[in-house]
XYZ file of C-alpha atoms in Angstrom:
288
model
C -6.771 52.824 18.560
C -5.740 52.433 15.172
C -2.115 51.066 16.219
C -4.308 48.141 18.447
C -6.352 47.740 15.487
C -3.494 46.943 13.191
C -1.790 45.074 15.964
C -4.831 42.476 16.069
C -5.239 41.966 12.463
C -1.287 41.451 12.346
C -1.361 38.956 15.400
C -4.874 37.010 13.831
C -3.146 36.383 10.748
C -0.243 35.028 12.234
C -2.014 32.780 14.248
C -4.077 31.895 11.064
C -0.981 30.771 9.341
C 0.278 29.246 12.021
C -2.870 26.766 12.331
C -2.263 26.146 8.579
C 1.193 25.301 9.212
C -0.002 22.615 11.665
C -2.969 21.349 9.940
C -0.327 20.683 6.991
C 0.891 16.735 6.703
C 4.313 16.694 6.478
C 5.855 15.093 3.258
C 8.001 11.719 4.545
C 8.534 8.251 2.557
C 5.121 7.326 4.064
C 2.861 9.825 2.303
C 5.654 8.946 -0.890
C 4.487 5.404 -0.812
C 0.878 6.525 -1.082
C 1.779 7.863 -4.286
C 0.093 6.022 -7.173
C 0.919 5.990 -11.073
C -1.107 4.410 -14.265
C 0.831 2.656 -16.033
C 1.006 -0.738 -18.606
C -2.636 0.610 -20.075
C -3.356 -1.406 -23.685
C -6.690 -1.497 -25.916
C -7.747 -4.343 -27.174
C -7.965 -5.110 -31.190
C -11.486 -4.295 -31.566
C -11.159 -1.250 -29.541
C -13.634 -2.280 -26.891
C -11.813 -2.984 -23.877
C -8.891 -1.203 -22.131
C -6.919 -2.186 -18.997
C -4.395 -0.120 -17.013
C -2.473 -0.370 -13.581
C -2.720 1.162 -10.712
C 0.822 1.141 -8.788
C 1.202 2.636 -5.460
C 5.209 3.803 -4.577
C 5.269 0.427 -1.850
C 2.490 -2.081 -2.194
C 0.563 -3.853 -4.186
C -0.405 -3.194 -7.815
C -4.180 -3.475 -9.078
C -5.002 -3.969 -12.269
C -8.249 -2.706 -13.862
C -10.300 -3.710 -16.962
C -13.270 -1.821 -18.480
C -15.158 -1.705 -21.750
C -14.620 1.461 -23.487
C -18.124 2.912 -22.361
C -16.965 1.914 -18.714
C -20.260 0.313 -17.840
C -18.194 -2.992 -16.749
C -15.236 -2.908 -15.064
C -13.541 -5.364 -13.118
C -10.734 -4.908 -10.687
C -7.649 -7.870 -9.712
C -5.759 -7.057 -6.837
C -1.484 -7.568 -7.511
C -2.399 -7.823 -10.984
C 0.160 -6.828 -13.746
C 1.852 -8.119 -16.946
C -1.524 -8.218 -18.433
C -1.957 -8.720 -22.655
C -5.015 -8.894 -24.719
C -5.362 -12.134 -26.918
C -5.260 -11.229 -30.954
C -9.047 -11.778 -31.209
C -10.302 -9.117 -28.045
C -12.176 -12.479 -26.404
C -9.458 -12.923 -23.419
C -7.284 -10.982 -21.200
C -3.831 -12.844 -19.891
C -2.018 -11.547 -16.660
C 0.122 -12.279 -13.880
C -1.142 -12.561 -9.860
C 2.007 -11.324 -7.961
C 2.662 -12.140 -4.264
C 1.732 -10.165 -1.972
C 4.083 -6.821 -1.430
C 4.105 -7.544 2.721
C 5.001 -11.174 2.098
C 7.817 -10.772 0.059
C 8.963 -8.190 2.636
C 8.846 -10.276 5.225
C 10.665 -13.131 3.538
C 13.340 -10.364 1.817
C 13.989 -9.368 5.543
C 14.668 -12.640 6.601
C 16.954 -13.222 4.221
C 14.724 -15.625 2.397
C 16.312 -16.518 -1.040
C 14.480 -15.932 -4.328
C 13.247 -19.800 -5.091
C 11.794 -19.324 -1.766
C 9.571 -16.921 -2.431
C 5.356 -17.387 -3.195
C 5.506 -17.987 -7.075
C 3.078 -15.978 -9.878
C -0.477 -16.936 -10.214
C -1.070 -16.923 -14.217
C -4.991 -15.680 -14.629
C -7.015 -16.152 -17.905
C -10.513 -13.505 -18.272
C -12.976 -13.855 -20.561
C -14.256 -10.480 -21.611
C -17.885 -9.802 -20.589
C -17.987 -13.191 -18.685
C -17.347 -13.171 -14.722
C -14.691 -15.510 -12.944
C -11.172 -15.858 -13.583
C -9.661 -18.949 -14.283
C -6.109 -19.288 -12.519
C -2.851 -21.487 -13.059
C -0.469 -21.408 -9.939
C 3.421 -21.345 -9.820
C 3.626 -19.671 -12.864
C 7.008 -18.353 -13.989
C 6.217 -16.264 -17.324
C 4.487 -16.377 -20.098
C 4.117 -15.380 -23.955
C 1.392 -15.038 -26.204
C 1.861 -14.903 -30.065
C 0.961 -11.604 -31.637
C -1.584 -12.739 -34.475
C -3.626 -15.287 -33.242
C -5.223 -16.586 -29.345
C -2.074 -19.039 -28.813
C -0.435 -18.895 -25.272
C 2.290 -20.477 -23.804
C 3.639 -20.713 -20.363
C 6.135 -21.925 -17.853
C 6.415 -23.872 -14.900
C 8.810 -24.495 -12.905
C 9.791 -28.017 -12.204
C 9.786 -27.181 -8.370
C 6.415 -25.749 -8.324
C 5.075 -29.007 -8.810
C 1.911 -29.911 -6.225
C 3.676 -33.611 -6.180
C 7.656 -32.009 -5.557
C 5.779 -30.076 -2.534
C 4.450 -33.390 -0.746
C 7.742 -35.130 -1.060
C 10.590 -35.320 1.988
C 12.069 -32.332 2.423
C 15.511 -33.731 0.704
C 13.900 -35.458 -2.236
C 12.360 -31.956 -2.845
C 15.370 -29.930 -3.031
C 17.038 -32.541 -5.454
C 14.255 -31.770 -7.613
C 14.041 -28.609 -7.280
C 17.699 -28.188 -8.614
C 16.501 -29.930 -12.015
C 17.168 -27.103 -14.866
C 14.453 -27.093 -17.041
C 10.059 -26.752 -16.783
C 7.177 -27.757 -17.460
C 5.619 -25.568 -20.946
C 2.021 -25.304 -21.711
C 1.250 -24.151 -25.289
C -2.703 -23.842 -25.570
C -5.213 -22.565 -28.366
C -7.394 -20.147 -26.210
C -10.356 -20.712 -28.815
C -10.663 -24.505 -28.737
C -9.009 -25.297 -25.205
C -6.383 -27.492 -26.739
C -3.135 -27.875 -25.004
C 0.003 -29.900 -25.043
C 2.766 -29.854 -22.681
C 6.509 -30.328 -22.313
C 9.135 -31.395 -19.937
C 12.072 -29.783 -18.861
C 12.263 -27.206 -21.427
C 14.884 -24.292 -20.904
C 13.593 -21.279 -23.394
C 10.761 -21.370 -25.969
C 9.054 -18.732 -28.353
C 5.963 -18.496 -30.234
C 5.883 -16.834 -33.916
C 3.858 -14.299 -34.356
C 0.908 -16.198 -36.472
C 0.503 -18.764 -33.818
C 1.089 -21.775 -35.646
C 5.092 -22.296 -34.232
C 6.328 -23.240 -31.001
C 10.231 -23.739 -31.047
C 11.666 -24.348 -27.381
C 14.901 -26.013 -26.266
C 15.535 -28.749 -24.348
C 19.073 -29.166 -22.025
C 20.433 -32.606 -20.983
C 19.484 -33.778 -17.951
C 22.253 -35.398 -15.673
C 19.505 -36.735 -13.141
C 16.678 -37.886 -15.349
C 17.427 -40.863 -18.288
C 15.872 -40.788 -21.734
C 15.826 -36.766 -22.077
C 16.466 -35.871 -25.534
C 18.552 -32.637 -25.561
C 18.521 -29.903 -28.493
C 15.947 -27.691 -30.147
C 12.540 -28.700 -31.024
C 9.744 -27.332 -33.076
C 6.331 -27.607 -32.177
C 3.289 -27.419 -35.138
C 0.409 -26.070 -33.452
C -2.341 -26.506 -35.666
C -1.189 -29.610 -37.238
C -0.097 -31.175 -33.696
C 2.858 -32.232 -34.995
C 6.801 -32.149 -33.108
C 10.113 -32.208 -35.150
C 13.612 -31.833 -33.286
C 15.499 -29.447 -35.957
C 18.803 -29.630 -33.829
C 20.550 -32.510 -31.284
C 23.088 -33.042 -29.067
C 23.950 -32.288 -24.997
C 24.806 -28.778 -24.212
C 22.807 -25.031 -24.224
C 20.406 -23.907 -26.475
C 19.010 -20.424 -25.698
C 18.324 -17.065 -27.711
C 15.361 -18.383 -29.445
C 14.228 -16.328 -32.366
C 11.548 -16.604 -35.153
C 12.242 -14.251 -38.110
C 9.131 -11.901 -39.589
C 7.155 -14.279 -41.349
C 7.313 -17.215 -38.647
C 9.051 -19.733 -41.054
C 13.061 -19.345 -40.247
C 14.501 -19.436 -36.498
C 17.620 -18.927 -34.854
C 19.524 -19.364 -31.987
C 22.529 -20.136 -30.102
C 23.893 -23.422 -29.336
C 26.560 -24.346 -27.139
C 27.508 -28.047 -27.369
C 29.899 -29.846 -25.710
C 31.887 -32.949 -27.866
C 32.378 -35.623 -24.814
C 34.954 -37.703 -27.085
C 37.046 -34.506 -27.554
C 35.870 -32.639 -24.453
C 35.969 -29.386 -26.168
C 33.338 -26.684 -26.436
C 32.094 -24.969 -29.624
C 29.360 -22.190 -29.937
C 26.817 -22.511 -32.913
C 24.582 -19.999 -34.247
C 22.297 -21.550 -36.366
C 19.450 -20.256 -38.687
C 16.809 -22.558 -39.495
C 15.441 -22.107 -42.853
C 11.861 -24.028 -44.682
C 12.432 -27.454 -44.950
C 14.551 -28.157 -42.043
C 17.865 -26.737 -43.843
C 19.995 -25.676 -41.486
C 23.005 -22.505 -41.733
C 25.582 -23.143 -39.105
C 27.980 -20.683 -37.983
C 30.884 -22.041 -35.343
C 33.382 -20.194 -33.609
């Protein structure tokens, strides 16, 4: 009796564990891609708002906002790249694609400038609605002050997408797009035409960008300009065709520098130029 006895509690618990054993998922790449992290989480200045991200392994990202006592909270699907303005009244961020899109068009061997471009979003804290710029390619914001500044490609154009199919991809292969510096607080903006790199300083009151010749389009002034913000004001600090990139404001916001490559038609040589920008419009330049 006692041997039966010991026999059923031996045989119950293996069939217990066995039942566990089934009732157990199995771990495969599709319970991995259910896997979600936080990441990208920022406060803002005043300490009264926080956002984070929520990304899964394989899909799309959403991006959360809340007020530190978490009694408003707002969620953006494919949200990410987001930055709090200087002065806690806006939050910046990008609107990706969506994940099954891009798959799609990555398994049909789509290229890159094929793809759905960024949505750029602008949120005012503690106000509903998002206001949205399409065809976004990046953006910066300075560091001090509510200045932002973004790009657009010159193919992402509404009027590029309406034209014949040819005249389209001639445009499209224009280097250069369209920048949009604007003062979140008053609503002022001012934009550019095929501009290559740009850079805010950190106070707000400086946009330098760079402008490359343009083979296809007459009357394009090449080289680097600098943009006063406040005072509305544009000086070109350096000329001439070739590639200005590497844009840099020192510290204080009063001295850039960056790399130039020009090209000397007459003598068809190349030269590269670092040059530092100093008050005044003096200029340092290095060649080699």
């Amino acid at each position: 009796m006692k041997k039966l006895l010991i026999s059923a509690l031996i045989l119950g618990a293996a069939m217990s564990a066995s039942a566990q054993k089934i009732n157990k998922k199995p771990l495969d790449h599709s319970v991995f891609d259910s896997w979600q992290s936080i990441n990208g989480e920022r406060i803002s200045n005043d300490g009264k708002w926080v956002l984070y991200t929520i990304k899964p392994q394989a899909g799309d990202a959403q991006l959360v906002i809340a007020d530190a006592a978490n009694t408003s909270k707002v969620s953006i699907p494919r949200a990410d790249t987001a930055r709090f303005t200087s002065d806690s009244k806006y939050a910046v961020l990008v609107i990706k694609p969506a994940f099954a899109a891009i798959r799609q068009l990555k398994i049909k061997k789509k290229k890159p400038a094929e793809y759905p471009k960024d949505t750029l979003a602008i949120i005012t804290l503690g106000k509903p609605g998002i206001e949205k710029v399409p065809a976004v390619k990046n953006f910066k914001m300075a560091e001090k002050a509510p200045v932002l500044a973004y790009f657009i490609p010159v193919d992402s154009s509404a009027a590029v997408a309406k034209k014949p199919a040819d005249t389209a991809k001639a445009t499209a292969n224009l280097p250069g797009a369209k920048l949009t510096v604007r003062q979140m607080t008053s609503g002022k903006t001012r934009t550019f035409e095929y501009v290559t790199d740009y850079q805010l300083n950190k106070a707000g009151t400086l946009l330098a960008f760079s402008i490359t010749s343009q083979k296809k389009v007459k009357d394009v002034k090449a080289g680097i300009f600098v943009y006063d913000i406040e005072q509305n004001n544009l000086k070109q600090i350096s000329t001439g065709n070739g590639t200005y990139k590497n844009l840099t404001f020192d510290e204080t916001g009063t001295r850039l520098a960056f790399v130039a490559e020009k090209i000397q038609r007459k003598l068809k040589l190349n030269h590269t130029a670092f040059i530092i920008i100093v008050p005044h419009c003096r200029a340092i330049l290095l060649i080699y």
